[in-house]
PDB file of N, CA and C in Angstrom:
ATOM      1  N   MET A   1     -32.991  32.003  31.409  1.00  0.00           N
ATOM      2  CA  MET A   1     -32.314  32.566  30.359  1.00  0.00           C
ATOM      3  C   MET A   1     -32.432  31.532  29.162  1.00  0.00           C
ATOM      4  N   LYS A   2     -32.775  31.801  28.102  1.00  0.00           N
ATOM      5  CA  LYS A   2     -33.161  31.006  26.950  1.00  0.00           C
ATOM      6  C   LYS A   2     -31.760  30.929  26.253  1.00  0.00           C
ATOM      7  N   SER A   3     -31.373  29.787  25.994  1.00  0.00           N
ATOM      8  CA  SER A   3     -29.945  29.448  25.218  1.00  0.00           C
ATOM      9  C   SER A   3     -30.222  29.510  23.860  1.00  0.00           C
ATOM     10  N   GLU A   4     -29.381  30.058  23.058  1.00  0.00           N
ATOM     11  CA  GLU A   4     -29.329  30.213  21.686  1.00  0.00           C
ATOM     12  C   GLU A   4     -28.604  29.103  20.981  1.00  0.00           C
ATOM     13  N   VAL A   5     -29.015  28.752  19.838  1.00  0.00           N
ATOM     14  CA  VAL A   5     -28.424  27.725  18.992  1.00  0.00           C
ATOM     15  C   VAL A   5     -27.468  28.427  18.156  1.00  0.00           C
ATOM     16  N   ILE A   6     -26.167  28.091  18.049  1.00  0.00           N
ATOM     17  CA  ILE A   6     -25.270  28.640  17.073  1.00  0.00           C
ATOM     18  C   ILE A   6     -25.314  27.790  15.968  1.00  0.00           C
ATOM     19  N   LYS A   7     -25.583  28.443  14.738  1.00  0.00           N
ATOM     20  CA  LYS A   7     -25.529  27.645  13.525  1.00  0.00           C
ATOM     21  C   LYS A   7     -24.338  28.044  12.884  1.00  0.00           C
ATOM     22  N   LYS A   8     -23.654  26.864  12.426  1.00  0.00           N
ATOM     23  CA  LYS A   8     -22.499  26.750  11.749  1.00  0.00           C
ATOM     24  C   LYS A   8     -22.699  27.291  10.129  1.00  0.00           C
ATOM     25  N   GLU A   9     -22.031  28.264   9.704  1.00  0.00           N
ATOM     26  CA  GLU A   9     -22.101  28.629   8.454  1.00  0.00           C
ATOM     27  C   GLU A   9     -21.508  27.645   7.420  1.00  0.00           C
ATOM     28  N   PRO A  10     -22.228  27.346   6.464  1.00  0.00           N
ATOM     29  CA  PRO A  10     -21.711  26.499   5.564  1.00  0.00           C
ATOM     30  C   PRO A  10     -20.357  27.028   4.786  1.00  0.00           C
ATOM     31  N   LEU A  11     -19.464  26.087   4.501  1.00  0.00           N
ATOM     32  CA  LEU A  11     -18.294  26.542   3.956  1.00  0.00           C
ATOM     33  C   LEU A  11     -18.692  27.086   2.456  1.00  0.00           C
ATOM     34  N   SER A  12     -18.025  28.334   2.122  1.00  0.00           N
ATOM     35  CA  SER A  12     -18.149  28.671   0.797  1.00  0.00           C
ATOM     36  C   SER A  12     -17.164  28.207  -0.094  1.00  0.00           C
ATOM     37  N   LYS A  13     -17.356  28.067  -1.522  1.00  0.00           N
ATOM     38  CA  LYS A  13     -16.389  27.451  -2.316  1.00  0.00           C
ATOM     39  C   LYS A  13     -15.176  28.112  -2.392  1.00  0.00           C
ATOM     40  N   ASN A  14     -15.038  29.400  -1.836  1.00  0.00           N
ATOM     41  CA  ASN A  14     -13.847  30.135  -1.808  1.00  0.00           C
ATOM     42  C   ASN A  14     -13.134  29.794  -0.605  1.00  0.00           C
ATOM     43  N   ASN A  15     -13.467  28.991   0.310  1.00  0.00           N
ATOM     44  CA  ASN A  15     -12.728  28.622   1.428  1.00  0.00           C
ATOM     45  C   ASN A  15     -11.697  27.380   0.999  1.00  0.00           C
ATOM     46  N   GLY A  16     -10.534  27.481   1.666  1.00  0.00           N
ATOM     47  CA  GLY A  16      -9.566  26.481   1.437  1.00  0.00           C
ATOM     48  C   GLY A  16      -8.578  26.816   0.341  1.00  0.00           C
ATOM     49  N   ASP A  17      -7.538  26.386   0.424  1.00  0.00           N
ATOM     50  CA  ASP A  17      -6.259  26.862  -0.640  1.00  0.00           C
ATOM     51  C   ASP A  17      -6.434  25.838  -1.766  1.00  0.00           C
ATOM     52  N   SER A  18      -6.232  26.481  -3.005  1.00  0.00           N
ATOM     53  CA  SER A  18      -6.512  25.762  -4.211  1.00  0.00           C
ATOM     54  C   SER A  18      -5.223  24.794  -4.417  1.00  0.00           C
ATOM     55  N   ILE A  19      -3.997  25.277  -4.013  1.00  0.00           N
ATOM     56  CA  ILE A  19      -2.942  24.387  -4.165  1.00  0.00           C
ATOM     57  C   ILE A  19      -2.859  23.274  -3.249  1.00  0.00           C
ATOM     58  N   ILE A  20      -3.322  23.515  -2.084  1.00  0.00           N
ATOM     59  CA  ILE A  20      -3.619  22.339  -1.004  1.00  0.00           C
ATOM     60  C   ILE A  20      -4.632  21.451  -1.555  1.00  0.00           C
ATOM     61  N   LYS A  21      -5.691  21.886  -2.127  1.00  0.00           N
ATOM     62  CA  LYS A  21      -6.666  20.958  -2.821  1.00  0.00           C
ATOM     63  C   LYS A  21      -6.149  20.167  -3.894  1.00  0.00           C
ATOM     64  N   ALA A  22      -5.244  20.683  -4.644  1.00  0.00           N
ATOM     65  CA  ALA A  22      -4.466  19.935  -5.758  1.00  0.00           C
ATOM     66  C   ALA A  22      -3.599  18.903  -5.034  1.00  0.00           C
ATOM     67  N   ILE A  23      -2.850  19.258  -4.039  1.00  0.00           N
ATOM     68  CA  ILE A  23      -1.976  18.298  -3.369  1.00  0.00           C
ATOM     69  C   ILE A  23      -2.807  17.114  -2.752  1.00  0.00           C
ATOM     70  N   GLN A  24      -4.013  17.348  -2.252  1.00  0.00           N
ATOM     71  CA  GLN A  24      -4.883  16.463  -1.446  1.00  0.00           C
ATOM     72  C   GLN A  24      -5.393  15.468  -2.608  1.00  0.00           C
ATOM     73  N   LYS A  25      -5.654  15.930  -3.716  1.00  0.00           N
ATOM     74  CA  LYS A  25      -6.154  15.223  -4.881  1.00  0.00           C
ATOM     75  C   LYS A  25      -5.036  14.345  -5.331  1.00  0.00           C
ATOM     76  N   THR A  26      -3.780  14.731  -5.479  1.00  0.00           N
ATOM     77  CA  THR A  26      -2.626  13.919  -5.902  1.00  0.00           C
ATOM     78  C   THR A  26      -2.360  12.850  -4.843  1.00  0.00           C
ATOM     79  N   LEU A  27      -2.407  13.229  -3.593  1.00  0.00           N
ATOM     80  CA  LEU A  27      -2.122  12.160  -2.544  1.00  0.00           C
ATOM     81  C   LEU A  27      -3.155  11.061  -2.608  1.00  0.00           C
ATOM     82  N   ASN A  28      -4.555  11.569  -3.026  1.00  0.00           N
ATOM     83  CA  ASN A  28      -5.590  10.555  -3.015  1.00  0.00           C
ATOM     84  C   ASN A  28      -5.383   9.496  -4.069  1.00  0.00           C
ATOM     85  N   SER A  29      -5.022  10.114  -5.259  1.00  0.00           N
ATOM     86  CA  SER A  29      -4.889   9.387  -6.463  1.00  0.00           C
ATOM     87  C   SER A  29      -3.713   8.578  -6.538  1.00  0.00           C
ATOM     88  N   GLY A  30      -2.568   9.115  -6.107  1.00  0.00           N
ATOM     89  CA  GLY A  30      -1.231   8.492  -6.217  1.00  0.00           C
ATOM     90  C   GLY A  30      -0.868   7.527  -5.007  1.00  0.00           C
ATOM     91  N   TYR A  31      -1.531   7.721  -3.921  1.00  0.00           N
ATOM     92  CA  TYR A  31      -1.118   7.211  -2.617  1.00  0.00           C
ATOM     93  C   TYR A  31      -2.351   6.721  -1.979  1.00  0.00           C
ATOM     94  N   ASN A  32      -3.557   6.802  -2.350  1.00  0.00           N
ATOM     95  CA  ASN A  32      -4.667   6.161  -1.555  1.00  0.00           C
ATOM     96  C   ASN A  32      -4.793   6.871  -0.385  1.00  0.00           C
ATOM     97  N   ALA A  33      -4.570   8.277  -0.231  1.00  0.00           N
ATOM     98  CA  ALA A  33      -4.677   8.681   1.246  1.00  0.00           C
ATOM     99  C   ALA A  33      -5.905   9.032   1.805  1.00  0.00           C
ATOM    100  N   LYS A  34      -6.994   8.968   0.992  1.00  0.00           N
ATOM    101  CA  LYS A  34      -8.429   9.172   1.421  1.00  0.00           C
ATOM    102  C   LYS A  34      -8.457  10.508   2.268  1.00  0.00           C
ATOM    103  N   LEU A  35      -7.969  11.594   1.571  1.00  0.00           N
ATOM    104  CA  LEU A  35      -8.178  12.878   2.310  1.00  0.00           C
ATOM    105  C   LEU A  35      -9.381  13.525   1.938  1.00  0.00           C
ATOM    106  N   ASP A  36     -10.056  14.273   2.663  1.00  0.00           N
ATOM    107  CA  ASP A  36     -11.004  15.292   2.186  1.00  0.00           C
ATOM    108  C   ASP A  36     -10.304  16.448   1.358  1.00  0.00           C
ATOM    109  N   VAL A  37     -10.901  16.569   0.199  1.00  0.00           N
ATOM    110  CA  VAL A  37     -10.216  17.626  -0.622  1.00  0.00           C
ATOM    111  C   VAL A  37     -10.919  19.003  -0.229  1.00  0.00           C
ATOM    112  N   ASP A  38     -10.513  19.648   0.710  1.00  0.00           N
ATOM    113  CA  ASP A  38     -11.042  20.835   1.365  1.00  0.00           C
ATOM    114  C   ASP A  38     -10.010  22.107   1.298  1.00  0.00           C
ATOM    115  N   GLY A  39      -8.773  21.761   0.972  1.00  0.00           N
ATOM    116  CA  GLY A  39      -7.927  23.003   0.869  1.00  0.00           C
ATOM    117  C   GLY A  39      -7.219  23.381   2.216  1.00  0.00           C
ATOM    118  N   PHE A  40      -7.346  22.487   3.232  1.00  0.00           N
ATOM    119  CA  PHE A  40      -6.832  22.859   4.567  1.00  0.00           C
ATOM    120  C   PHE A  40      -5.879  21.792   4.979  1.00  0.00           C
ATOM    121  N   TYR A  41      -4.853  22.305   5.420  1.00  0.00           N
ATOM    122  CA  TYR A  41      -3.695  21.352   5.913  1.00  0.00           C
ATOM    123  C   TYR A  41      -3.914  20.836   7.237  1.00  0.00           C
ATOM    124  N   LYS A  42      -4.067  19.649   7.371  1.00  0.00           N
ATOM    125  CA  LYS A  42      -4.349  19.083   8.623  1.00  0.00           C
ATOM    126  C   LYS A  42      -3.522  17.885   9.008  1.00  0.00           C
ATOM    127  N   THR A  43      -3.661  17.223  10.214  1.00  0.00           N
ATOM    128  CA  THR A  43      -2.845  16.135  10.670  1.00  0.00           C
ATOM    129  C   THR A  43      -2.899  15.010   9.661  1.00  0.00           C
ATOM    130  N   LYS A  44      -4.039  14.664   9.195  1.00  0.00           N
ATOM    131  CA  LYS A  44      -3.996  13.530   8.188  1.00  0.00           C
ATOM    132  C   LYS A  44      -3.253  13.813   6.961  1.00  0.00           C
ATOM    133  N   MET A  45      -3.323  15.138   6.510  1.00  0.00           N
ATOM    134  CA  MET A  45      -2.543  15.485   5.302  1.00  0.00           C
ATOM    135  C   MET A  45      -1.062  15.313   5.596  1.00  0.00           C
ATOM    136  N   LYS A  46      -0.568  15.763   6.693  1.00  0.00           N
ATOM    137  CA  LYS A  46       0.844  15.646   7.069  1.00  0.00           C
ATOM    138  C   LYS A  46       1.359  14.173   7.075  1.00  0.00           C
ATOM    139  N   THR A  47       0.304  13.463   7.607  1.00  0.00           N
ATOM    140  CA  THR A  47       0.614  12.046   7.466  1.00  0.00           C
ATOM    141  C   THR A  47       0.679  11.362   6.237  1.00  0.00           C
ATOM    142  N   ALA A  48      -0.184  11.785   5.386  1.00  0.00           N
ATOM    143  CA  ALA A  48      -0.095  11.392   3.958  1.00  0.00           C
ATOM    144  C   ALA A  48       1.035  11.860   3.262  1.00  0.00           C
ATOM    145  N   LEU A  49       1.377  12.956   3.577  1.00  0.00           N
ATOM    146  CA  LEU A  49       2.755  13.467   2.842  1.00  0.00           C
ATOM    147  C   LEU A  49       3.912  12.612   3.206  1.00  0.00           C
ATOM    148  N   ILE A  50       4.043  12.374   4.559  1.00  0.00           N
ATOM    149  CA  ILE A  50       5.188  11.560   4.937  1.00  0.00           C
ATOM    150  C   ILE A  50       5.175   9.933   4.354  1.00  0.00           C
ATOM    151  N   LYS A  51       3.925   9.495   4.329  1.00  0.00           N
ATOM    152  CA  LYS A  51       3.766   8.176   3.721  1.00  0.00           C
ATOM    153  C   LYS A  51       4.224   8.315   2.243  1.00  0.00           C
ATOM    154  N   GLY A  52       3.773   9.451   1.608  1.00  0.00           N
ATOM    155  CA  GLY A  52       4.196   9.516   0.209  1.00  0.00           C
ATOM    156  C   GLY A  52       5.711   9.614   0.014  1.00  0.00           C
ATOM    157  N   LEU A  53       6.380  10.381   0.931  1.00  0.00           N
ATOM    158  CA  LEU A  53       7.750  10.498   0.968  1.00  0.00           C
ATOM    159  C   LEU A  53       8.429   9.100   1.244  1.00  0.00           C
ATOM    160  N   GLN A  54       7.924   8.266   2.259  1.00  0.00           N
ATOM    161  CA  GLN A  54       8.319   6.863   2.487  1.00  0.00           C
ATOM    162  C   GLN A  54       8.386   6.096   1.283  1.00  0.00           C
ATOM    163  N   THR A  55       7.163   6.168   0.682  1.00  0.00           N
ATOM    164  CA  THR A  55       6.848   5.230  -0.537  1.00  0.00           C
ATOM    165  C   THR A  55       7.850   5.732  -1.666  1.00  0.00           C
ATOM    166  N   GLU A  56       8.234   6.951  -1.892  1.00  0.00           N
ATOM    167  CA  GLU A  56       9.037   7.351  -2.939  1.00  0.00           C
ATOM    168  C   GLU A  56      10.526   6.903  -2.503  1.00  0.00           C
ATOM    169  N   LEU A  57      10.931   7.120  -1.467  1.00  0.00           N
ATOM    170  CA  LEU A  57      12.306   6.687  -0.989  1.00  0.00           C
ATOM    171  C   LEU A  57      12.388   5.197  -1.069  1.00  0.00           C
ATOM    172  N   ASN A  58      11.380   4.369  -0.804  1.00  0.00           N
ATOM    173  CA  ASN A  58      11.488   3.038  -1.032  1.00  0.00           C
ATOM    174  C   ASN A  58      11.645   2.645  -2.533  1.00  0.00           C
ATOM    175  N   LYS A  59      10.803   3.257  -3.293  1.00  0.00           N
ATOM    176  CA  LYS A  59      10.731   2.965  -4.835  1.00  0.00           C
ATOM    177  C   LYS A  59      12.004   3.376  -5.416  1.00  0.00           C
ATOM    178  N   GLN A  60      12.596   4.686  -5.211  1.00  0.00           N
ATOM    179  CA  GLN A  60      13.697   5.056  -5.863  1.00  0.00           C
ATOM    180  C   GLN A  60      15.047   4.862  -5.205  1.00  0.00           C
ATOM    181  N   PHE A  61      14.996   4.575  -3.866  1.00  0.00           N
ATOM    182  CA  PHE A  61      16.305   4.287  -3.224  1.00  0.00           C
ATOM    183  C   PHE A  61      16.462   2.932  -2.546  1.00  0.00           C
ATOM    184  N   LYS A  62      15.414   2.222  -2.631  1.00  0.00           N
ATOM    185  CA  LYS A  62      15.316   0.909  -2.054  1.00  0.00           C
ATOM    186  C   LYS A  62      15.716   0.856  -0.600  1.00  0.00           C
ATOM    187  N   VAL A  63      15.198   1.704   0.180  1.00  0.00           N
ATOM    188  CA  VAL A  63      15.525   1.808   1.565  1.00  0.00           C
ATOM    189  C   VAL A  63      14.760   1.004   2.567  1.00  0.00           C
ATOM    190  N   GLU A  64      13.642   0.466   1.980  1.00  0.00           N
ATOM    191  CA  GLU A  64      12.760  -0.541   2.816  1.00  0.00           C
ATOM    192  C   GLU A  64      12.286   0.212   4.025  1.00  0.00           C
ATOM    193  N   LEU A  65      11.746   1.226   4.152  1.00  0.00           N
ATOM    194  CA  LEU A  65      11.157   1.990   5.172  1.00  0.00           C
ATOM    195  C   LEU A  65       9.729   1.422   5.427  1.00  0.00           C
ATOM    196  N   ASP A  66       9.217   1.391   6.702  1.00  0.00           N
ATOM    197  CA  ASP A  66       7.844   1.108   7.024  1.00  0.00           C
ATOM    198  C   ASP A  66       7.137   2.290   6.497  1.00  0.00           C
ATOM    199  N   VAL A  67       5.998   2.195   5.646  1.00  0.00           N
ATOM    200  CA  VAL A  67       5.222   3.229   5.251  1.00  0.00           C
ATOM    201  C   VAL A  67       4.133   3.450   6.249  1.00  0.00           C
ATOM    202  N   ASN A  68       4.526   4.344   7.284  1.00  0.00           N
ATOM    203  CA  ASN A  68       3.535   4.448   8.494  1.00  0.00           C
ATOM    204  C   ASN A  68       3.290   5.926   8.665  1.00  0.00           C
ATOM    205  N   GLY A  69       3.658   6.842   8.015  1.00  0.00           N
ATOM    206  CA  GLY A  69       3.367   8.271   8.025  1.00  0.00           C
ATOM    207  C   GLY A  69       3.968   8.895   9.222  1.00  0.00           C
ATOM    208  N   LYS A  70       5.033   8.278   9.827  1.00  0.00           N
ATOM    209  CA  LYS A  70       5.517   8.849  11.162  1.00  0.00           C
ATOM    210  C   LYS A  70       7.088   9.325  10.633  1.00  0.00           C
ATOM    211  N   TRP A  71       7.408  10.389  11.028  1.00  0.00           N
ATOM    212  CA  TRP A  71       8.713  11.121  10.828  1.00  0.00           C
ATOM    213  C   TRP A  71       9.571  10.660  11.966  1.00  0.00           C
ATOM    214  N   GLY A  72      10.270   9.392  11.572  1.00  0.00           N
ATOM    215  CA  GLY A  72      11.237   8.918  12.554  1.00  0.00           C
ATOM    216  C   GLY A  72      12.674   8.885  12.193  1.00  0.00           C
ATOM    217  N   THR A  73      13.527   8.317  13.149  1.00  0.00           N
ATOM    218  CA  THR A  73      14.786   8.439  12.731  1.00  0.00           C
ATOM    219  C   THR A  73      15.254   7.705  11.284  1.00  0.00           C
ATOM    220  N   LYS A  74      14.521   6.530  11.070  1.00  0.00           N
ATOM    221  CA  LYS A  74      14.866   5.886   9.897  1.00  0.00           C
ATOM    222  C   LYS A  74      14.428   6.684   8.389  1.00  0.00           C
ATOM    223  N   THR A  75      13.443   7.306   8.667  1.00  0.00           N
ATOM    224  CA  THR A  75      12.839   8.157   7.544  1.00  0.00           C
ATOM    225  C   THR A  75      13.758   9.414   7.401  1.00  0.00           C
ATOM    226  N   LYS A  76      14.154   9.920   8.434  1.00  0.00           N
ATOM    227  CA  LYS A  76      15.008  10.868   8.396  1.00  0.00           C
ATOM    228  C   LYS A  76      16.472  10.776   7.757  1.00  0.00           C
ATOM    229  N   ALA A  77      16.896   9.522   8.294  1.00  0.00           N
ATOM    230  CA  ALA A  77      18.171   9.207   7.724  1.00  0.00           C
ATOM    231  C   ALA A  77      18.091   8.635   6.104  1.00  0.00           C
ATOM    232  N   ALA A  78      16.983   8.400   5.765  1.00  0.00           N
ATOM    233  CA  ALA A  78      16.845   7.884   4.381  1.00  0.00           C
ATOM    234  C   ALA A  78      16.549   9.077   3.395  1.00  0.00           C
ATOM    235  N   VAL A  79      16.454  10.283   3.868  1.00  0.00           N
ATOM    236  CA  VAL A  79      16.045  11.359   2.970  1.00  0.00           C
ATOM    237  C   VAL A  79      17.262  11.813   2.155  1.00  0.00           C
ATOM    238  N   ARG A  80      17.076  12.094   0.832  1.00  0.00           N
ATOM    239  CA  ARG A  80      18.153  12.624  -0.028  1.00  0.00           C
ATOM    240  C   ARG A  80      18.050  13.871  -0.211  1.00  0.00           C
ATOM    241  N   ASN A  81      19.116  14.566  -0.695  1.00  0.00           N
ATOM    242  CA  ASN A  81      19.204  15.932  -1.065  1.00  0.00           C
ATOM    243  C   ASN A  81      18.416  15.987  -2.398  1.00  0.00           C
ATOM    244  N   VAL A  82      17.487  17.010  -2.558  1.00  0.00           N
ATOM    245  CA  VAL A  82      16.875  17.271  -3.730  1.00  0.00           C
ATOM    246  C   VAL A  82      17.683  18.385  -4.388  1.00  0.00           C
ATOM    247  N   ARG A  83      18.199  18.188  -5.619  1.00  0.00           N
ATOM    248  CA  ARG A  83      18.961  19.342  -6.364  1.00  0.00           C
ATOM    249  C   ARG A  83      18.235  19.933  -7.329  1.00  0.00           C
ATOM    250  N   LYS A  84      18.695  21.136  -7.800  1.00  0.00           N
ATOM    251  CA  LYS A  84      18.001  21.749  -8.852  1.00  0.00           C
ATOM    252  C   LYS A  84      17.869  20.999 -10.115  1.00  0.00           C
ATOM    253  N   GLY A  85      16.731  20.748 -10.764  1.00  0.00           N
ATOM    254  CA  GLY A  85      16.742  19.824 -11.908  1.00  0.00           C
ATOM    255  C   GLY A  85      16.160  18.694 -11.455  1.00  0.00           C
ATOM    256  N   ALA A  86      16.159  18.300 -10.378  1.00  0.00           N
ATOM    257  CA  ALA A  86      15.541  16.891  -9.984  1.00  0.00           C
ATOM    258  C   ALA A  86      14.021  16.781 -10.272  1.00  0.00           C
ATOM    259  N   LYS A  87      13.619  15.641 -10.709  1.00  0.00           N
ATOM    260  CA  LYS A  87      12.312  15.448 -11.090  1.00  0.00           C
ATOM    261  C   LYS A  87      11.757  14.187 -10.475  1.00  0.00           C
ATOM    262  N   GLY A  88      10.345  14.013 -10.701  1.00  0.00           N
ATOM    263  CA  GLY A  88       9.815  12.715 -10.198  1.00  0.00           C
ATOM    264  C   GLY A  88       8.932  13.034  -8.916  1.00  0.00           C
ATOM    265  N   ASN A  89       8.337  11.917  -8.560  1.00  0.00           N
ATOM    266  CA  ASN A  89       7.421  12.104  -7.408  1.00  0.00           C
ATOM    267  C   ASN A  89       7.944  12.484  -6.176  1.00  0.00           C
ATOM    268  N   ILE A  90       9.168  12.050  -5.867  1.00  0.00           N
ATOM    269  CA  ILE A  90       9.855  12.491  -4.684  1.00  0.00           C
ATOM    270  C   ILE A  90       9.916  14.094  -4.469  1.00  0.00           C
ATOM    271  N   THR A  91      10.271  14.606  -5.776  1.00  0.00           N
ATOM    272  CA  THR A  91      10.395  16.101  -5.724  1.00  0.00           C
ATOM    273  C   THR A  91       9.099  16.777  -5.405  1.00  0.00           C
ATOM    274  N   TYR A  92       7.900  16.246  -6.200  1.00  0.00           N
ATOM    275  CA  TYR A  92       6.526  16.626  -5.834  1.00  0.00           C
ATOM    276  C   TYR A  92       6.036  16.765  -4.400  1.00  0.00           C
ATOM    277  N   ILE A  93       6.512  15.574  -3.763  1.00  0.00           N
ATOM    278  CA  ILE A  93       6.310  15.429  -2.240  1.00  0.00           C
ATOM    279  C   ILE A  93       6.966  16.517  -1.483  1.00  0.00           C
ATOM    280  N   VAL A  94       8.272  16.615  -1.774  1.00  0.00           N
ATOM    281  CA  VAL A  94       9.085  17.429  -1.057  1.00  0.00           C
ATOM    282  C   VAL A  94       8.601  19.024  -1.155  1.00  0.00           C
ATOM    283  N   GLN A  95       8.142  19.326  -2.434  1.00  0.00           N
ATOM    284  CA  GLN A  95       7.642  20.766  -2.713  1.00  0.00           C
ATOM    285  C   GLN A  95       6.321  20.866  -2.040  1.00  0.00           C
ATOM    286  N   ALA A  96       5.422  19.767  -1.949  1.00  0.00           N
ATOM    287  CA  ALA A  96       4.119  19.928  -1.290  1.00  0.00           C
ATOM    288  C   ALA A  96       4.487  20.045   0.322  1.00  0.00           C
ATOM    289  N   MET A  97       5.402  19.283   0.751  1.00  0.00           N
ATOM    290  CA  MET A  97       5.673  19.717   2.180  1.00  0.00           C
ATOM    291  C   MET A  97       6.326  20.982   2.484  1.00  0.00           C
ATOM    292  N   LEU A  98       7.127  21.393   1.540  1.00  0.00           N
ATOM    293  CA  LEU A  98       7.554  22.871   1.814  1.00  0.00           C
ATOM    294  C   LEU A  98       6.473  23.930   1.696  1.00  0.00           C
ATOM    295  N   TYR A  99       5.456  23.589   0.765  1.00  0.00           N
ATOM    296  CA  TYR A  99       4.400  24.602   0.539  1.00  0.00           C
ATOM    297  C   TYR A  99       3.540  24.710   1.774  1.00  0.00           C
ATOM    298  N   ASN A 100       3.245  23.526   2.388  1.00  0.00           N
ATOM    299  CA  ASN A 100       2.341  23.487   3.667  1.00  0.00           C
ATOM    300  C   ASN A 100       3.230  24.019   4.868  1.00  0.00           C
ATOM    301  N   ILE A 101       4.524  23.729   4.830  1.00  0.00           N
ATOM    302  CA  ILE A 101       5.255  24.487   5.912  1.00  0.00           C
ATOM    303  C   ILE A 101       5.303  25.912   5.871  1.00  0.00           C
ATOM    304  N   SER A 102       5.360  26.473   4.642  1.00  0.00           N
ATOM    305  CA  SER A 102       5.513  27.847   4.543  1.00  0.00           C
ATOM    306  C   SER A 102       4.142  28.552   4.833  1.00  0.00           C
ATOM    307  N   LYS A 103       3.033  27.718   4.359  1.00  0.00           N
ATOM    308  CA  LYS A 103       1.747  28.377   4.955  1.00  0.00           C
ATOM    309  C   LYS A 103       1.491  28.453   6.379  1.00  0.00           C
ATOM    310  N   THR A 104       1.973  27.342   6.900  1.00  0.00           N
ATOM    311  CA  THR A 104       1.847  27.292   8.375  1.00  0.00           C
ATOM    312  C   THR A 104       2.624  28.376   9.116  1.00  0.00           C
ATOM    313  N   ILE A 105       3.807  28.650   8.695  1.00  0.00           N
ATOM    314  CA  ILE A 105       4.753  29.734   9.091  1.00  0.00           C
ATOM    315  C   ILE A 105       4.081  31.012   9.213  1.00  0.00           C
ATOM    316  N   ILE A 106       3.627  31.345   7.826  1.00  0.00           N
ATOM    317  CA  ILE A 106       2.954  32.663   7.569  1.00  0.00           C
ATOM    318  C   ILE A 106       1.757  32.746   8.453  1.00  0.00           C
ATOM    319  N   GLN A 107       0.848  31.688   8.649  1.00  0.00           N
ATOM    320  CA  GLN A 107      -0.255  32.042   9.510  1.00  0.00           C
ATOM    321  C   GLN A 107      -0.008  32.225  10.954  1.00  0.00           C
ATOM    322  N   LYS A 108       1.207  31.718  11.312  1.00  0.00           N
ATOM    323  CA  LYS A 108       1.477  31.873  12.745  1.00  0.00           C
ATOM    324  C   LYS A 108       2.249  33.239  12.891  1.00  0.00           C
ATOM    325  N   ALA A 109       2.671  33.831  11.893  1.00  0.00           N
ATOM    326  CA  ALA A 109       3.400  35.165  11.884  1.00  0.00           C
ATOM    327  C   ALA A 109       2.366  36.270  12.269  1.00  0.00           C
TER     328      ALA A 109
END
């Protein structure tokens, strides 16, 4: 029996979420995340978002977290409430996290 080679289809420019691409670009420029800008939420992006949050918590609230991209007890304890009208990079990071969580939930439904 002859085996067939399965050819991978090239990604079209329509693949990937445009909002996720914008988030990836922001993480790359603002936090040196070195993410592929492909519009897909992956583990490396989750880590970059947590690093961004840790960075902003350190800047804005002087909590001295290790910026390691891990959601641990110190990061969890340092998180502040984001209220209506809040602005700044921490708000952007939280919104980006929520957007990606909502996309994950919808995809699993």
